[in-house]
Amino acid sequence: MDYQLTAEELKRITALDAEQRYTYFIQAVADLEKIWILTDEDGFVLVSAEDERCIPVWPHAELAEQWIEGEWAHCTAQAVDVDTWLDKWTSGLNGDELAIAVLPDTDGPGVVVMPDELAETLLSEMQED
């Protein structure tokens, strides 16, 4: 069963600054072993941030689902197993020259990292657990 955030946890996470959200993301993904993305009929959703094309990612479905409105109202939150992310998505995103917007909020894209950097940080955190 997937971990469900309480309203209080959701509020606490969204109050964090970008660096704090990045740290939280790494810890949560290492624990829950899922990365959430938004998809539509064309595939995964991209955003522009810091002159990079980015895939936005979240550690919980509830955080991703907050973005399903407006131009993204037709999207669905989809989980990617962390092993699949590390094995396939990292190299795929590198090949497509895409960056990753970690836990974006209404003020901005969050921390923007390259796929290899995120994979390295996740692997390090997962080895510590």
PDB file of C-alpha atoms in Angstrom:
ATOM      1  CA  MET A   1       0.000   0.000   0.000  1.00  0.00           C
ATOM      2  CA  ASP A   2       1.222   3.490  -0.807  1.00  0.00           C
ATOM      3  CA  TYR A   3       2.058   5.907   1.956  1.00  0.00           C
ATOM      4  CA  GLN A   4      -0.602   8.606   2.296  1.00  0.00           C
ATOM      5  CA  LEU A   5       0.356  12.103   3.422  1.00  0.00           C
ATOM      6  CA  THR A   6      -1.776  13.743   6.078  1.00  0.00           C
ATOM      7  CA  ALA A   7      -3.011  17.291   5.508  1.00  0.00           C
ATOM      8  CA  GLU A   8      -0.521  18.460   8.154  1.00  0.00           C
ATOM      9  CA  GLU A   9       2.411  16.736   6.418  1.00  0.00           C
ATOM     10  CA  LEU A  10       1.344  18.201   3.085  1.00  0.00           C
ATOM     11  CA  LYS A  11       1.264  21.675   4.586  1.00  0.00           C
ATOM     12  CA  ARG A  12       4.660  21.205   6.256  1.00  0.00           C
ATOM     13  CA  ILE A  13       6.338  19.966   3.056  1.00  0.00           C
ATOM     14  CA  THR A  14       4.918  22.738   0.882  1.00  0.00           C
ATOM     15  CA  ALA A  15       6.173  25.331   3.396  1.00  0.00           C
ATOM     16  CA  LEU A  16       9.795  24.209   2.920  1.00  0.00           C
ATOM     17  CA  ASP A  17      12.184  26.198   0.704  1.00  0.00           C
ATOM     18  CA  ALA A  18      13.593  24.632  -2.480  1.00  0.00           C
ATOM     19  CA  GLU A  19      16.754  23.216  -0.853  1.00  0.00           C
ATOM     20  CA  GLN A  20      14.771  21.766   2.069  1.00  0.00           C
ATOM     21  CA  ARG A  21      12.271  20.213  -0.372  1.00  0.00           C
ATOM     22  CA  TYR A  22      15.176  18.650  -2.304  1.00  0.00           C
ATOM     23  CA  THR A  23      16.556  17.089   0.884  1.00  0.00           C
ATOM     24  CA  TYR A  24      13.078  15.860   1.805  1.00  0.00           C
ATOM     25  CA  PHE A  25      12.586  14.428  -1.706  1.00  0.00           C
ATOM     26  CA  ILE A  26      15.830  12.430  -1.536  1.00  0.00           C
ATOM     27  CA  GLN A  27      14.973  10.989   1.895  1.00  0.00           C
ATOM     28  CA  ALA A  28      11.349  10.188   0.980  1.00  0.00           C
ATOM     29  CA  VAL A  29      12.253   8.517  -2.335  1.00  0.00           C
ATOM     30  CA  ALA A  30      14.989   6.473  -0.629  1.00  0.00           C
ATOM     31  CA  ASP A  31      12.420   5.313   1.958  1.00  0.00           C
ATOM     32  CA  LEU A  32       9.363   4.806  -0.291  1.00  0.00           C
ATOM     33  CA  GLU A  33      11.256   3.801  -3.460  1.00  0.00           C
ATOM     34  CA  LYS A  34       8.941   5.706  -5.811  1.00  0.00           C
ATOM     35  CA  ILE A  35       9.237   8.883  -7.868  1.00  0.00           C
ATOM     36  CA  TRP A  36       6.013  10.509  -9.047  1.00  0.00           C
ATOM     37  CA  ILE A  37       5.660  12.223 -12.418  1.00  0.00           C
ATOM     38  CA  LEU A  38       2.737  13.613 -14.388  1.00  0.00           C
ATOM     39  CA  THR A  39       1.746  11.972 -17.642  1.00  0.00           C
ATOM     40  CA  ASP A  40      -0.772  12.622 -20.396  1.00  0.00           C
ATOM     41  CA  GLU A  41      -1.641  10.924 -23.681  1.00  0.00           C
ATOM     42  CA  ASP A  42       1.697  12.099 -25.146  1.00  0.00           C
ATOM     43  CA  GLY A  43       3.912  10.829 -22.319  1.00  0.00           C
ATOM     44  CA  PHE A  44       5.446  12.639 -19.385  1.00  0.00           C
ATOM     45  CA  VAL A  45       4.971  16.356 -18.744  1.00  0.00           C
ATOM     46  CA  LEU A  46       7.867  18.814 -19.162  1.00  0.00           C
ATOM     47  CA  VAL A  47       8.401  22.308 -17.782  1.00  0.00           C
ATOM     48  CA  SER A  48      10.977  24.978 -18.549  1.00  0.00           C
ATOM     49  CA  ALA A  49      13.232  26.122 -15.712  1.00  0.00           C
ATOM     50  CA  GLU A  50      16.598  27.850 -15.626  1.00  0.00           C
ATOM     51  CA  ASP A  51      16.842  27.610 -19.438  1.00  0.00           C
ATOM     52  CA  GLU A  52      16.464  23.834 -19.213  1.00  0.00           C
ATOM     53  CA  ARG A  53      13.677  21.513 -20.286  1.00  0.00           C
ATOM     54  CA  CYS A  54      12.808  19.599 -17.119  1.00  0.00           C
ATOM     55  CA  ILE A  55      10.655  16.742 -15.954  1.00  0.00           C
ATOM     56  CA  PRO A  56       9.024  17.731 -12.641  1.00  0.00           C
ATOM     57  CA  VAL A  57       9.158  15.023  -9.950  1.00  0.00           C
ATOM     58  CA  TRP A  58       7.599  14.511  -6.536  1.00  0.00           C
ATOM     59  CA  PRO A  59       8.045  11.962  -3.704  1.00  0.00           C
ATOM     60  CA  HIS A  60       4.278  11.488  -3.101  1.00  0.00           C
ATOM     61  CA  ALA A  61       1.192  11.193  -5.282  1.00  0.00           C
ATOM     62  CA  GLU A  62      -0.590  13.912  -3.288  1.00  0.00           C
ATOM     63  CA  LEU A  63       2.122  16.459  -4.108  1.00  0.00           C
ATOM     64  CA  ALA A  64       2.063  15.581  -7.813  1.00  0.00           C
ATOM     65  CA  GLU A  65      -1.740  15.680  -7.880  1.00  0.00           C
ATOM     66  CA  GLN A  66      -1.721  19.302  -6.661  1.00  0.00           C
ATOM     67  CA  TRP A  67      -0.450  20.168 -10.153  1.00  0.00           C
ATOM     68  CA  ILE A  68      -3.362  18.517 -11.977  1.00  0.00           C
ATOM     69  CA  GLU A  69      -5.257  21.703 -12.826  1.00  0.00           C
ATOM     70  CA  GLY A  70      -5.353  24.356 -15.522  1.00  0.00           C
ATOM     71  CA  GLU A  71      -3.228  23.341 -18.512  1.00  0.00           C
ATOM     72  CA  TRP A  72      -2.399  20.064 -16.760  1.00  0.00           C
ATOM     73  CA  ALA A  73      -5.991  19.160 -15.830  1.00  0.00           C
ATOM     74  CA  HIS A  74      -5.864  16.206 -18.252  1.00  0.00           C
ATOM     75  CA  CYS A  75      -2.753  14.717 -16.599  1.00  0.00           C
ATOM     76  CA  THR A  76      -2.400  11.745 -14.275  1.00  0.00           C
ATOM     77  CA  ALA A  77       0.109  11.217 -11.469  1.00  0.00           C
ATOM     78  CA  GLN A  78       2.153   8.100 -12.164  1.00  0.00           C
ATOM     79  CA  ALA A  79       4.672   6.326  -9.939  1.00  0.00           C
ATOM     80  CA  VAL A  80       8.020   5.170 -11.266  1.00  0.00           C
ATOM     81  CA  ASP A  81       9.803   2.558  -9.165  1.00  0.00           C
ATOM     82  CA  VAL A  82      13.164   3.970  -8.013  1.00  0.00           C
ATOM     83  CA  ASP A  83      15.096   1.024  -9.498  1.00  0.00           C
ATOM     84  CA  THR A  84      13.447   1.619 -12.882  1.00  0.00           C
ATOM     85  CA  TRP A  85      14.231   5.319 -12.542  1.00  0.00           C
ATOM     86  CA  LEU A  86      17.889   4.621 -11.843  1.00  0.00           C
ATOM     87  CA  ASP A  87      18.222   1.875 -14.488  1.00  0.00           C
ATOM     88  CA  LYS A  88      16.260   3.398 -17.362  1.00  0.00           C
ATOM     89  CA  TRP A  89      15.059   6.949 -16.755  1.00  0.00           C
ATOM     90  CA  THR A  90      18.450   8.420 -15.788  1.00  0.00           C
ATOM     91  CA  SER A  91      20.101   7.382 -19.058  1.00  0.00           C
ATOM     92  CA  GLY A  92      16.964   8.222 -21.063  1.00  0.00           C
ATOM     93  CA  LEU A  93      16.736  11.725 -19.616  1.00  0.00           C
ATOM     94  CA  ASN A  94      20.466  12.233 -20.192  1.00  0.00           C
ATOM     95  CA  GLY A  95      20.049  11.128 -23.794  1.00  0.00           C
ATOM     96  CA  ASP A  96      17.174  13.567 -24.280  1.00  0.00           C
ATOM     97  CA  GLU A  97      19.197  16.318 -22.556  1.00  0.00           C
ATOM     98  CA  LEU A  98      16.485  16.854 -19.962  1.00  0.00           C
ATOM     99  CA  ALA A  99      16.992  18.131 -16.428  1.00  0.00           C
ATOM    100  CA  ILE A 100      14.857  17.338 -13.385  1.00  0.00           C
ATOM    101  CA  ALA A 101      12.804  19.878 -11.422  1.00  0.00           C
ATOM    102  CA  VAL A 102      12.645  18.397  -7.921  1.00  0.00           C
ATOM    103  CA  LEU A 103       9.458  19.087  -5.975  1.00  0.00           C
ATOM    104  CA  PRO A 104       8.463  22.330  -7.728  1.00  0.00           C
ATOM    105  CA  ASP A 105       6.063  24.723  -6.050  1.00  0.00           C
ATOM    106  CA  THR A 106       4.042  27.767  -7.069  1.00  0.00           C
ATOM    107  CA  ASP A 107       7.097  30.012  -6.606  1.00  0.00           C
ATOM    108  CA  GLY A 108       9.383  28.078  -8.913  1.00  0.00           C
ATOM    109  CA  PRO A 109      10.792  24.816 -10.199  1.00  0.00           C
ATOM    110  CA  GLY A 110      12.453  23.738  -6.963  1.00  0.00           C
ATOM    111  CA  VAL A 111      16.029  22.515  -7.276  1.00  0.00           C
ATOM    112  CA  VAL A 112      16.940  21.751 -10.889  1.00  0.00           C
ATOM    113  CA  VAL A 113      19.462  18.906 -11.253  1.00  0.00           C
ATOM    114  CA  MET A 114      20.829  16.768 -14.034  1.00  0.00           C
ATOM    115  CA  PRO A 115      19.768  13.086 -14.079  1.00  0.00           C
ATOM    116  CA  ASP A 116      23.215  11.740 -13.123  1.00  0.00           C
ATOM    117  CA  GLU A 117      23.437  14.057 -10.111  1.00  0.00           C
ATOM    118  CA  LEU A 118      20.009  12.996  -8.852  1.00  0.00           C
ATOM    119  CA  ALA A 119      20.829   9.302  -9.363  1.00  0.00           C
ATOM    120  CA  GLU A 120      24.125   9.652  -7.496  1.00  0.00           C
ATOM    121  CA  THR A 121      22.449  11.439  -4.566  1.00  0.00           C
ATOM    122  CA  LEU A 122      19.634   8.867  -4.411  1.00  0.00           C
ATOM    123  CA  LEU A 123      22.031   5.913  -4.501  1.00  0.00           C
ATOM    124  CA  SER A 124      24.104   7.459  -1.731  1.00  0.00           C
ATOM    125  CA  GLU A 125      21.017   8.031   0.446  1.00  0.00           C
ATOM    126  CA  MET A 126      19.700   4.515  -0.229  1.00  0.00           C
ATOM    127  CA  GLN A 127      23.026   2.959   0.801  1.00  0.00           C
ATOM    128  CA  GLU A 128      22.887   4.850   4.117  1.00  0.00           C
ATOM    129  CA  ASP A 129      19.440   3.443   4.970  1.00  0.00           C
TER     130      ASP A 129
END
